[in-house]
Amino acid sequence: MPAPFFASADALLPKNWQHREDAYDDFQLEVLLPHKQSENGPMLAVGDADGDGTDDLFIGGAHGSAPALFLQQASGTFASKSGPWEQHKDQEQLGAVFLDADGDGDQDLPS
């Protein structure tokens, strides 16, 4: 049997972090949607947020749950980083991207 294409990274994230989904039902508001946006799971952006040459993770939160930034450590594990994104827990994050928005050579995470 071939090796799996993806492997679980649960052990690399901080033990106290867990995505919490709310009980929102898209179809109660708009019955003609082709599928529920609320069941897509958390969005994920990968980029080098701290400039150390490793991939860091930004994971969106559901309504009532703040998004989180995890910086990759030398050991390959991830440490949580606080920031202004934590004040957006009243919103559902549907997408994010790391890019060099201001042309200074580092990765930015526009909000």
PDB file of N, CA and C in Angstrom:
ATOM      1  N   MET A   1       0.849  -1.171   0.000  1.00  0.00           N
ATOM      2  CA  MET A   1       0.000   0.000   0.000  1.00  0.00           C
ATOM      3  C   MET A   1       0.903   1.245   0.000  1.00  0.00           C
ATOM      4  N   PRO A   2       0.613   2.226  -0.846  1.00  0.00           N
ATOM      5  CA  PRO A   2       1.434   3.439  -0.884  1.00  0.00           C
ATOM      6  C   PRO A   2       1.277   4.255   0.401  1.00  0.00           C
ATOM      7  N   ALA A   3       2.292   5.027   0.699  1.00  0.00           N
ATOM      8  CA  ALA A   3       2.254   5.886   1.890  1.00  0.00           C
ATOM      9  C   ALA A   3       1.183   6.960   1.717  1.00  0.00           C
ATOM     10  N   PRO A   4       0.534   7.363   2.800  1.00  0.00           N
ATOM     11  CA  PRO A   4      -0.491   8.406   2.685  1.00  0.00           C
ATOM     12  C   PRO A   4       0.104   9.712   2.186  1.00  0.00           C
ATOM     13  N   PHE A   5      -0.686  10.440   1.412  1.00  0.00           N
ATOM     14  CA  PHE A   5      -0.234  11.712   0.855  1.00  0.00           C
ATOM     15  C   PHE A   5      -0.139  12.788   1.928  1.00  0.00           C
ATOM     16  N   PHE A   6      -1.069  12.756   2.882  1.00  0.00           N
ATOM     17  CA  PHE A   6      -1.081  13.724   3.972  1.00  0.00           C
ATOM     18  C   PHE A   6      -0.845  12.996   5.285  1.00  0.00           C
ATOM     19  N   ALA A   7      -0.255  13.690   6.232  1.00  0.00           N
ATOM     20  CA  ALA A   7      -0.045  13.132   7.564  1.00  0.00           C
ATOM     21  C   ALA A   7      -0.620  14.094   8.593  1.00  0.00           C
ATOM     22  N   SER A   8      -1.071  13.562   9.702  1.00  0.00           N
ATOM     23  CA  SER A   8      -1.627  14.391  10.768  1.00  0.00           C
ATOM     24  C   SER A   8      -0.527  15.249  11.389  1.00  0.00           C
ATOM     25  N   ALA A   9      -0.853  16.519  11.619  1.00  0.00           N
ATOM     26  CA  ALA A   9       0.084  17.436  12.272  1.00  0.00           C
ATOM     27  C   ALA A   9      -0.428  17.859  13.639  1.00  0.00           C
ATOM     28  N   ASP A  10      -1.419  17.145  14.158  1.00  0.00           N
ATOM     29  CA  ASP A  10      -2.018  17.506  15.444  1.00  0.00           C
ATOM     30  C   ASP A  10      -0.989  17.611  16.560  1.00  0.00           C
ATOM     31  N   ALA A  11      -0.026  16.714  16.580  1.00  0.00           N
ATOM     32  CA  ALA A  11       0.960  16.704  17.657  1.00  0.00           C
ATOM     33  C   ALA A  11       1.898  17.909  17.603  1.00  0.00           C
ATOM     34  N   LEU A  12       1.947  18.612  16.484  1.00  0.00           N
ATOM     35  CA  LEU A  12       2.842  19.759  16.347  1.00  0.00           C
ATOM     36  C   LEU A  12       2.234  21.053  16.876  1.00  0.00           C
ATOM     37  N   LEU A  13       0.898  21.121  16.950  1.00  0.00           N
ATOM     38  CA  LEU A  13       0.227  22.328  17.433  1.00  0.00           C
ATOM     39  C   LEU A  13       0.172  22.325  18.954  1.00  0.00           C
ATOM     40  N   PRO A  14       0.048  23.513  19.569  1.00  0.00           N
ATOM     41  CA  PRO A  14      -0.076  23.567  21.034  1.00  0.00           C
ATOM     42  C   PRO A  14      -1.252  22.717  21.513  1.00  0.00           C
ATOM     43  N   LYS A  15      -1.071  22.033  22.614  1.00  0.00           N
ATOM     44  CA  LYS A  15      -2.082  21.097  23.124  1.00  0.00           C
ATOM     45  C   LYS A  15      -3.381  21.792  23.518  1.00  0.00           C
ATOM     46  N   ASN A  16      -3.312  23.058  23.904  1.00  0.00           N
ATOM     47  CA  ASN A  16      -4.507  23.753  24.388  1.00  0.00           C
ATOM     48  C   ASN A  16      -5.329  24.394  23.273  1.00  0.00           C
ATOM     49  N   TRP A  17      -4.926  24.248  22.002  1.00  0.00           N
ATOM     50  CA  TRP A  17      -5.674  24.867  20.906  1.00  0.00           C
ATOM     51  C   TRP A  17      -6.614  23.852  20.276  1.00  0.00           C
ATOM     52  N   GLN A  18      -7.833  24.311  20.018  1.00  0.00           N
ATOM     53  CA  GLN A  18      -8.807  23.482  19.318  1.00  0.00           C
ATOM     54  C   GLN A  18      -9.756  24.408  18.573  1.00  0.00           C
ATOM     55  N   HIS A  19     -10.042  24.081  17.322  1.00  0.00           N
ATOM     56  CA  HIS A  19     -11.024  24.864  16.573  1.00  0.00           C
ATOM     57  C   HIS A  19     -12.404  24.597  17.150  1.00  0.00           C
ATOM     58  N   ARG A  20     -13.154  25.675  17.375  1.00  0.00           N
ATOM     59  CA  ARG A  20     -14.520  25.554  17.894  1.00  0.00           C
ATOM     60  C   ARG A  20     -15.479  26.126  16.860  1.00  0.00           C
ATOM     61  N   GLU A  21     -16.345  25.298  16.373  1.00  0.00           N
ATOM     62  CA  GLU A  21     -17.323  25.718  15.365  1.00  0.00           C
ATOM     63  C   GLU A  21     -18.628  26.078  16.059  1.00  0.00           C
ATOM     64  N   ASP A  22     -19.300  27.101  15.562  1.00  0.00           N
ATOM     65  CA  ASP A  22     -20.603  27.460  16.114  1.00  0.00           C
ATOM     66  C   ASP A  22     -21.701  26.660  15.410  1.00  0.00           C
ATOM     67  N   ALA A  23     -22.922  26.814  15.870  1.00  0.00           N
ATOM     68  CA  ALA A  23     -24.035  26.020  15.340  1.00  0.00           C
ATOM     69  C   ALA A  23     -24.814  26.766  14.267  1.00  0.00           C
ATOM     70  N   TYR A  24     -24.174  27.637  13.534  1.00  0.00           N
ATOM     71  CA  TYR A  24     -24.846  28.443  12.519  1.00  0.00           C
ATOM     72  C   TYR A  24     -25.291  27.566  11.348  1.00  0.00           C
ATOM     73  N   ASP A  25     -26.492  27.803  10.863  1.00  0.00           N
ATOM     74  CA  ASP A  25     -27.031  27.061   9.722  1.00  0.00           C
ATOM     75  C   ASP A  25     -27.321  28.045   8.583  1.00  0.00           C
ATOM     76  N   ASP A  26     -26.512  28.024   7.536  1.00  0.00           N
ATOM     77  CA  ASP A  26     -26.668  28.936   6.395  1.00  0.00           C
ATOM     78  C   ASP A  26     -28.049  28.832   5.755  1.00  0.00           C
ATOM     79  N   PHE A  27     -28.588  27.635   5.709  1.00  0.00           N
ATOM     80  CA  PHE A  27     -29.854  27.418   5.009  1.00  0.00           C
ATOM     81  C   PHE A  27     -31.046  28.061   5.717  1.00  0.00           C
ATOM     82  N   GLN A  28     -30.920  28.381   7.008  1.00  0.00           N
ATOM     83  CA  GLN A  28     -32.013  29.072   7.696  1.00  0.00           C
ATOM     84  C   GLN A  28     -32.178  30.492   7.169  1.00  0.00           C
ATOM     85  N   LEU A  29     -31.085  31.105   6.732  1.00  0.00           N
ATOM     86  CA  LEU A  29     -31.127  32.468   6.209  1.00  0.00           C
ATOM     87  C   LEU A  29     -31.304  32.491   4.690  1.00  0.00           C
ATOM     88  N   GLU A  30     -30.639  31.574   3.990  1.00  0.00           N
ATOM     89  CA  GLU A  30     -30.668  31.564   2.521  1.00  0.00           C
ATOM     90  C   GLU A  30     -30.787  30.125   2.026  1.00  0.00           C
ATOM     91  N   VAL A  31     -31.999  29.721   1.699  1.00  0.00           N
ATOM     92  CA  VAL A  31     -32.253  28.320   1.335  1.00  0.00           C
ATOM     93  C   VAL A  31     -31.738  27.942  -0.051  1.00  0.00           C
ATOM     94  N   LEU A  32     -31.380  28.903  -0.883  1.00  0.00           N
ATOM     95  CA  LEU A  32     -30.939  28.600  -2.243  1.00  0.00           C
ATOM     96  C   LEU A  32     -29.419  28.460  -2.391  1.00  0.00           C
ATOM     97  N   LEU A  33     -28.694  28.493  -1.289  1.00  0.00           N
ATOM     98  CA  LEU A  33     -27.247  28.280  -1.373  1.00  0.00           C
ATOM     99  C   LEU A  33     -26.950  26.878  -1.903  1.00  0.00           C
ATOM    100  N   PRO A  34     -25.916  26.717  -2.731  1.00  0.00           N
ATOM    101  CA  PRO A  34     -25.589  25.382  -3.240  1.00  0.00           C
ATOM    102  C   PRO A  34     -25.026  24.461  -2.155  1.00  0.00           C
ATOM    103  N   HIS A  35     -24.354  25.028  -1.159  1.00  0.00           N
ATOM    104  CA  HIS A  35     -23.863  24.250  -0.018  1.00  0.00           C
ATOM    105  C   HIS A  35     -23.614  25.195   1.145  1.00  0.00           C
ATOM    106  N   LYS A  36     -23.471  24.653   2.327  1.00  0.00           N
ATOM    107  CA  LYS A  36     -23.282  25.464   3.529  1.00  0.00           C
ATOM    108  C   LYS A  36     -21.843  25.968   3.620  1.00  0.00           C
ATOM    109  N   GLN A  37     -21.677  27.269   3.615  1.00  0.00           N
ATOM    110  CA  GLN A  37     -20.355  27.851   3.853  1.00  0.00           C
ATOM    111  C   GLN A  37     -19.910  27.594   5.295  1.00  0.00           C
ATOM    112  N   SER A  38     -20.875  27.468   6.189  1.00  0.00           N
ATOM    113  CA  SER A  38     -20.570  27.298   7.610  1.00  0.00           C
ATOM    114  C   SER A  38     -19.988  25.922   7.936  1.00  0.00           C
ATOM    115  N   GLU A  39     -19.950  25.024   6.982  1.00  0.00           N
ATOM    116  CA  GLU A  39     -19.410  23.691   7.242  1.00  0.00           C
ATOM    117  C   GLU A  39     -18.093  23.434   6.513  1.00  0.00           C
ATOM    118  N   ASN A  40     -17.436  24.480   6.048  1.00  0.00           N
ATOM    119  CA  ASN A  40     -16.168  24.323   5.337  1.00  0.00           C
ATOM    120  C   ASN A  40     -14.987  24.086   6.266  1.00  0.00           C
ATOM    121  N   GLY A  41     -15.152  24.338   7.551  1.00  0.00           N
ATOM    122  CA  GLY A  41     -14.049  24.213   8.488  1.00  0.00           C
ATOM    123  C   GLY A  41     -13.218  25.482   8.500  1.00  0.00           C
ATOM    124  N   PRO A  42     -12.207  25.539   9.335  1.00  0.00           N
ATOM    125  CA  PRO A  42     -11.423  26.767   9.449  1.00  0.00           C
ATOM    126  C   PRO A  42     -10.540  26.993   8.227  1.00  0.00           C
ATOM    127  N   MET A  43     -10.380  28.261   7.866  1.00  0.00           N
ATOM    128  CA  MET A  43      -9.470  28.575   6.761  1.00  0.00           C
ATOM    129  C   MET A  43      -8.047  28.559   7.296  1.00  0.00           C
ATOM    130  N   LEU A  44      -7.105  28.402   6.386  1.00  0.00           N
ATOM    131  CA  LEU A  44      -5.700  28.283   6.754  1.00  0.00           C
ATOM    132  C   LEU A  44      -4.851  29.074   5.775  1.00  0.00           C
ATOM    133  N   ALA A  45      -3.930  29.868   6.307  1.00  0.00           N
ATOM    134  CA  ALA A  45      -2.941  30.563   5.481  1.00  0.00           C
ATOM    135  C   ALA A  45      -1.560  30.142   5.967  1.00  0.00           C
ATOM    136  N   VAL A  46      -0.659  29.893   5.035  1.00  0.00           N
ATOM    137  CA  VAL A  46       0.703  29.477   5.362  1.00  0.00           C
ATOM    138  C   VAL A  46       1.667  30.502   4.794  1.00  0.00           C
ATOM    139  N   GLY A  47       2.584  30.977   5.628  1.00  0.00           N
ATOM    140  CA  GLY A  47       3.592  31.943   5.200  1.00  0.00           C
ATOM    141  C   GLY A  47       4.627  32.110   6.291  1.00  0.00           C
ATOM    142  N   ASP A  48       5.673  32.838   5.996  1.00  0.00           N
ATOM    143  CA  ASP A  48       6.745  33.068   6.969  1.00  0.00           C
ATOM    144  C   ASP A  48       6.474  34.379   7.710  1.00  0.00           C
ATOM    145  N   ALA A  49       5.644  34.332   8.745  1.00  0.00           N
ATOM    146  CA  ALA A  49       5.216  35.535   9.463  1.00  0.00           C
ATOM    147  C   ALA A  49       6.339  36.199  10.248  1.00  0.00           C
ATOM    148  N   ASP A  50       7.293  35.422  10.749  1.00  0.00           N
ATOM    149  CA  ASP A  50       8.346  35.995  11.587  1.00  0.00           C
ATOM    150  C   ASP A  50       9.706  36.103  10.892  1.00  0.00           C
ATOM    151  N   GLY A  51       9.774  35.769   9.619  1.00  0.00           N
ATOM    152  CA  GLY A  51      11.000  35.962   8.847  1.00  0.00           C
ATOM    153  C   GLY A  51      12.131  35.013   9.171  1.00  0.00           C
ATOM    154  N   ASP A  52      11.838  33.850   9.771  1.00  0.00           N
ATOM    155  CA  ASP A  52      12.907  32.917  10.124  1.00  0.00           C
ATOM    156  C   ASP A  52      13.127  31.821   9.083  1.00  0.00           C
ATOM    157  N   GLY A  53      12.400  31.897   7.960  1.00  0.00           N
ATOM    158  CA  GLY A  53      12.580  30.923   6.890  1.00  0.00           C
ATOM    159  C   GLY A  53      11.741  29.667   7.023  1.00  0.00           C
ATOM    160  N   THR A  54      10.866  29.601   8.026  1.00  0.00           N
ATOM    161  CA  THR A  54       9.993  28.441   8.194  1.00  0.00           C
ATOM    162  C   THR A  54       8.539  28.843   7.947  1.00  0.00           C
ATOM    163  N   ASP A  55       7.705  27.867   7.629  1.00  0.00           N
ATOM    164  CA  ASP A  55       6.281  28.125   7.398  1.00  0.00           C
ATOM    165  C   ASP A  55       5.538  28.270   8.719  1.00  0.00           C
ATOM    166  N   ASP A  56       4.806  29.362   8.855  1.00  0.00           N
ATOM    167  CA  ASP A  56       3.953  29.612  10.007  1.00  0.00           C
ATOM    168  C   ASP A  56       2.503  29.468   9.562  1.00  0.00           C
ATOM    169  N   LEU A  57       1.591  29.266  10.512  1.00  0.00           N
ATOM    170  CA  LEU A  57       0.185  29.003  10.204  1.00  0.00           C
ATOM    171  C   LEU A  57      -0.722  30.064  10.803  1.00  0.00           C
ATOM    172  N   PHE A  58      -1.656  30.553  10.007  1.00  0.00           N
ATOM    173  CA  PHE A  58      -2.733  31.401  10.503  1.00  0.00           C
ATOM    174  C   PHE A  58      -4.019  30.625  10.281  1.00  0.00           C
ATOM    175  N   ILE A  59      -4.750  30.350  11.369  1.00  0.00           N
ATOM    176  CA  ILE A  59      -5.968  29.545  11.292  1.00  0.00           C
ATOM    177  C   ILE A  59      -7.142  30.408  11.728  1.00  0.00           C
ATOM    178  N   GLY A  60      -8.139  30.518  10.863  1.00  0.00           N
ATOM    179  CA  GLY A  60      -9.310  31.337  11.153  1.00  0.00           C
ATOM    180  C   GLY A  60     -10.208  30.708  12.198  1.00  0.00           C
ATOM    181  N   GLY A  61     -11.004  31.554  12.819  1.00  0.00           N
ATOM    182  CA  GLY A  61     -11.944  31.088  13.828  1.00  0.00           C
ATOM    183  C   GLY A  61     -13.378  31.234  13.355  1.00  0.00           C
ATOM    184  N   ALA A  62     -14.255  30.467  13.958  1.00  0.00           N
ATOM    185  CA  ALA A  62     -15.687  30.607  13.705  1.00  0.00           C
ATOM    186  C   ALA A  62     -16.203  31.790  14.515  1.00  0.00           C
ATOM    187  N   HIS A  63     -17.436  32.182  14.279  1.00  0.00           N
ATOM    188  CA  HIS A  63     -18.036  33.275  15.041  1.00  0.00           C
ATOM    189  C   HIS A  63     -17.945  32.951  16.535  1.00  0.00           C
ATOM    190  N   GLY A  64     -17.400  33.878  17.314  1.00  0.00           N
ATOM    191  CA  GLY A  64     -17.230  33.665  18.747  1.00  0.00           C
ATOM    192  C   GLY A  64     -15.903  33.043  19.128  1.00  0.00           C
ATOM    193  N   SER A  65     -15.075  32.733  18.161  1.00  0.00           N
ATOM    194  CA  SER A  65     -13.772  32.113  18.406  1.00  0.00           C
ATOM    195  C   SER A  65     -12.712  32.883  17.622  1.00  0.00           C
ATOM    196  N   ALA A  66     -11.691  33.352  18.302  1.00  0.00           N
ATOM    197  CA  ALA A  66     -10.666  34.179  17.663  1.00  0.00           C
ATOM    198  C   ALA A  66      -9.776  33.359  16.734  1.00  0.00           C
ATOM    199  N   PRO A  67      -9.309  33.965  15.633  1.00  0.00           N
ATOM    200  CA  PRO A  67      -8.307  33.293  14.799  1.00  0.00           C
ATOM    201  C   PRO A  67      -6.997  33.171  15.571  1.00  0.00           C
ATOM    202  N   ALA A  68      -6.083  32.346  15.074  1.00  0.00           N
ATOM    203  CA  ALA A  68      -4.832  32.102  15.788  1.00  0.00           C
ATOM    204  C   ALA A  68      -3.657  32.075  14.816  1.00  0.00           C
ATOM    205  N   LEU A  69      -2.528  32.602  15.262  1.00  0.00           N
ATOM    206  CA  LEU A  69      -1.276  32.539  14.510  1.00  0.00           C
ATOM    207  C   LEU A  69      -0.327  31.625  15.264  1.00  0.00           C
ATOM    208  N   PHE A  70       0.249  30.651  14.553  1.00  0.00           N
ATOM    209  CA  PHE A  70       1.208  29.725  15.133  1.00  0.00           C
ATOM    210  C   PHE A  70       2.534  29.867  14.401  1.00  0.00           C
ATOM    211  N   LEU A  71       3.588  30.164  15.156  1.00  0.00           N
ATOM    212  CA  LEU A  71       4.929  30.315  14.591  1.00  0.00           C
ATOM    213  C   LEU A  71       5.685  29.004  14.741  1.00  0.00           C
ATOM    214  N   GLN A  72       6.277  28.536  13.629  1.00  0.00           N
ATOM    215  CA  GLN A  72       7.028  27.283  13.668  1.00  0.00           C
ATOM    216  C   GLN A  72       8.344  27.497  14.410  1.00  0.00           C
ATOM    217  N   GLN A  73       8.649  26.577  15.307  1.00  0.00           N
ATOM    218  CA  GLN A  73       9.875  26.613  16.094  1.00  0.00           C
ATOM    219  C   GLN A  73      10.949  25.752  15.417  1.00  0.00           C
ATOM    220  N   ALA A  74      12.171  25.851  15.887  1.00  0.00           N
ATOM    221  CA  ALA A  74      13.275  25.068  15.325  1.00  0.00           C
ATOM    222  C   ALA A  74      13.016  23.566  15.447  1.00  0.00           C
ATOM    223  N   SER A  75      12.252  23.161  16.461  1.00  0.00           N
ATOM    224  CA  SER A  75      11.947  21.745  16.682  1.00  0.00           C
ATOM    225  C   SER A  75      10.892  21.208  15.719  1.00  0.00           C
ATOM    226  N   GLY A  76      10.238  22.116  14.951  1.00  0.00           N
ATOM    227  CA  GLY A  76       9.172  21.705  14.046  1.00  0.00           C
ATOM    228  C   GLY A  76       7.794  21.834  14.660  1.00  0.00           C
ATOM    229  N   THR A  77       7.723  22.107  15.964  1.00  0.00           N
ATOM    230  CA  THR A  77       6.439  22.346  16.617  1.00  0.00           C
ATOM    231  C   THR A  77       6.043  23.803  16.410  1.00  0.00           C
ATOM    232  N   PHE A  78       4.841  24.157  16.846  1.00  0.00           N
ATOM    233  CA  PHE A  78       4.326  25.509  16.655  1.00  0.00           C
ATOM    234  C   PHE A  78       3.973  26.140  17.992  1.00  0.00           C
ATOM    235  N   ALA A  79       4.270  27.433  18.132  1.00  0.00           N
ATOM    236  CA  ALA A  79       3.928  28.197  19.331  1.00  0.00           C
ATOM    237  C   ALA A  79       2.935  29.284  18.950  1.00  0.00           C
ATOM    238  N   SER A  80       1.946  29.484  19.807  1.00  0.00           N
ATOM    239  CA  SER A  80       0.918  30.489  19.564  1.00  0.00           C
ATOM    240  C   SER A  80       1.492  31.891  19.738  1.00  0.00           C
ATOM    241  N   LYS A  81       1.052  32.813  18.891  1.00  0.00           N
ATOM    242  CA  LYS A  81       1.493  34.214  18.941  1.00  0.00           C
ATOM    243  C   LYS A  81       0.262  35.103  19.080  1.00  0.00           C
ATOM    244  N   SER A  82       0.272  35.988  20.064  1.00  0.00           N
ATOM    245  CA  SER A  82      -0.835  36.933  20.256  1.00  0.00           C
ATOM    246  C   SER A  82      -0.720  38.072  19.262  1.00  0.00           C
ATOM    247  N   GLY A  83      -1.852  38.708  18.977  1.00  0.00           N
ATOM    248  CA  GLY A  83      -1.835  39.839  18.061  1.00  0.00           C
ATOM    249  C   GLY A  83      -3.205  40.452  17.886  1.00  0.00           C
ATOM    250  N   PRO A  84      -3.303  41.470  17.040  1.00  0.00           N
ATOM    251  CA  PRO A  84      -4.564  42.193  16.867  1.00  0.00           C
ATOM    252  C   PRO A  84      -5.684  41.351  16.266  1.00  0.00           C
ATOM    253  N   TRP A  85      -5.371  40.250  15.615  1.00  0.00           N
ATOM    254  CA  TRP A  85      -6.393  39.384  15.021  1.00  0.00           C
ATOM    255  C   TRP A  85      -7.305  38.784  16.094  1.00  0.00           C
ATOM    256  N   GLU A  86      -6.842  38.732  17.343  1.00  0.00           N
ATOM    257  CA  GLU A  86      -7.646  38.136  18.414  1.00  0.00           C
ATOM    258  C   GLU A  86      -8.899  38.952  18.731  1.00  0.00           C
ATOM    259  N   GLN A  87      -8.923  40.218  18.345  1.00  0.00           N
ATOM    260  CA  GLN A  87     -10.102  41.043  18.587  1.00  0.00           C
ATOM    261  C   GLN A  87     -11.215  40.783  17.570  1.00  0.00           C
ATOM    262  N   HIS A  88     -10.991  39.918  16.592  1.00  0.00           N
ATOM    263  CA  HIS A  88     -11.977  39.645  15.541  1.00  0.00           C
ATOM    264  C   HIS A  88     -12.774  38.368  15.797  1.00  0.00           C
ATOM    265  N   LYS A  89     -12.970  38.008  17.065  1.00  0.00           N
ATOM    266  CA  LYS A  89     -13.702  36.771  17.339  1.00  0.00           C
ATOM    267  C   LYS A  89     -15.201  36.880  17.103  1.00  0.00           C
ATOM    268  N   ASP A  90     -15.697  38.088  16.863  1.00  0.00           N
ATOM    269  CA  ASP A  90     -17.118  38.246  16.554  1.00  0.00           C
ATOM    270  C   ASP A  90     -17.401  38.034  15.066  1.00  0.00           C
ATOM    271  N   GLN A  91     -16.365  37.723  14.295  1.00  0.00           N
ATOM    272  CA  GLN A  91     -16.508  37.516  12.853  1.00  0.00           C
ATOM    273  C   GLN A  91     -16.044  36.109  12.477  1.00  0.00           C
ATOM    274  N   GLU A  92     -16.584  35.594  11.398  1.00  0.00           N
ATOM    275  CA  GLU A  92     -16.130  34.309  10.856  1.00  0.00           C
ATOM    276  C   GLU A  92     -15.095  34.604   9.777  1.00  0.00           C
ATOM    277  N   GLN A  93     -13.907  34.048   9.897  1.00  0.00           N
ATOM    278  CA  GLN A  93     -12.875  34.247   8.884  1.00  0.00           C
ATOM    279  C   GLN A  93     -13.072  33.227   7.766  1.00  0.00           C
ATOM    280  N   LEU A  94     -13.228  33.734   6.546  1.00  0.00           N
ATOM    281  CA  LEU A  94     -13.457  32.856   5.397  1.00  0.00           C
ATOM    282  C   LEU A  94     -12.240  32.733   4.499  1.00  0.00           C
ATOM    283  N   GLY A  95     -11.209  33.526   4.743  1.00  0.00           N
ATOM    284  CA  GLY A  95     -10.016  33.444   3.921  1.00  0.00           C
ATOM    285  C   GLY A  95      -8.925  34.350   4.438  1.00  0.00           C
ATOM    286  N   ALA A  96      -7.697  34.008   4.151  1.00  0.00           N
ATOM    287  CA  ALA A  96      -6.537  34.822   4.512  1.00  0.00           C
ATOM    288  C   ALA A  96      -5.387  34.424   3.595  1.00  0.00           C
ATOM    289  N   VAL A  97      -4.430  35.328   3.466  1.00  0.00           N
ATOM    290  CA  VAL A  97      -3.262  35.051   2.631  1.00  0.00           C
ATOM    291  C   VAL A  97      -2.080  35.861   3.155  1.00  0.00           C
ATOM    292  N   PHE A  98      -0.906  35.244   3.167  1.00  0.00           N
ATOM    293  CA  PHE A  98       0.327  35.965   3.453  1.00  0.00           C
ATOM    294  C   PHE A  98       0.861  36.502   2.132  1.00  0.00           C
ATOM    295  N   LEU A  99       1.253  37.774   2.111  1.00  0.00           N
ATOM    296  CA  LEU A  99       1.854  38.375   0.925  1.00  0.00           C
ATOM    297  C   LEU A  99       2.662  39.599   1.342  1.00  0.00           C
ATOM    298  N   ASP A 100       3.526  40.051   0.476  1.00  0.00           N
ATOM    299  CA  ASP A 100       4.328  41.247   0.751  1.00  0.00           C
ATOM    300  C   ASP A 100       3.558  42.465   0.245  1.00  0.00           C
ATOM    301  N   ALA A 101       2.590  42.926   1.029  1.00  0.00           N
ATOM    302  CA  ALA A 101       1.693  44.007   0.603  1.00  0.00           C
ATOM    303  C   ALA A 101       2.388  45.357   0.493  1.00  0.00           C
ATOM    304  N   ASP A 102       3.395  45.605   1.322  1.00  0.00           N
ATOM    305  CA  ASP A 102       4.033  46.919   1.326  1.00  0.00           C
ATOM    306  C   ASP A 102       5.400  46.937   0.646  1.00  0.00           C
ATOM    307  N   GLY A 103       5.799  45.825   0.034  1.00  0.00           N
ATOM    308  CA  GLY A 103       7.031  45.777  -0.740  1.00  0.00           C
ATOM    309  C   GLY A 103       8.311  45.866   0.068  1.00  0.00           C
ATOM    310  N   ASP A 104       8.254  45.532   1.372  1.00  0.00           N
ATOM    311  CA  ASP A 104       9.458  45.633   2.195  1.00  0.00           C
ATOM    312  C   ASP A 104      10.206  44.312   2.340  1.00  0.00           C
ATOM    313  N   GLY A 105       9.745  43.269   1.637  1.00  0.00           N
ATOM    314  CA  GLY A 105      10.461  42.000   1.637  1.00  0.00           C
ATOM    315  C   GLY A 105      10.003  40.997   2.676  1.00  0.00           C
ATOM    316  N   ASP A 106       9.080  41.380   3.568  1.00  0.00           N
ATOM    317  CA  ASP A 106       8.578  40.407   4.534  1.00  0.00           C
ATOM    318  C   ASP A 106       7.114  40.080   4.249  1.00  0.00           C
ATOM    319  N   GLN A 107       6.623  39.017   4.860  1.00  0.00           N
ATOM    320  CA  GLN A 107       5.253  38.557   4.646  1.00  0.00           C
ATOM    321  C   GLN A 107       4.286  39.330   5.534  1.00  0.00           C
ATOM    322  N   ASP A 108       3.222  39.846   4.942  1.00  0.00           N
ATOM    323  CA  ASP A 108       2.176  40.560   5.664  1.00  0.00           C
ATOM    324  C   ASP A 108       0.907  39.720   5.630  1.00  0.00           C
ATOM    325  N   LEU A 109       0.045  39.934   6.625  1.00  0.00           N
ATOM    326  CA  LEU A 109      -1.241  39.249   6.696  1.00  0.00           C
ATOM    327  C   LEU A 109      -2.317  40.322   6.762  1.00  0.00           C
ATOM    328  N   PRO A 110      -2.792  40.790   5.592  1.00  0.00           N
ATOM    329  CA  PRO A 110      -3.791  41.866   5.591  1.00  0.00           C
ATOM    330  C   PRO A 110      -5.095  41.406   6.230  1.00  0.00           C
ATOM    331  N   SER A 111      -5.778  42.355   6.862  1.00  0.00           N
ATOM    332  CA  SER A 111      -7.067  42.000   7.476  1.00  0.00           C
ATOM    333  C   SER A 111      -8.210  42.637   6.716  1.00  0.00           C
TER     334      SER A 111
END
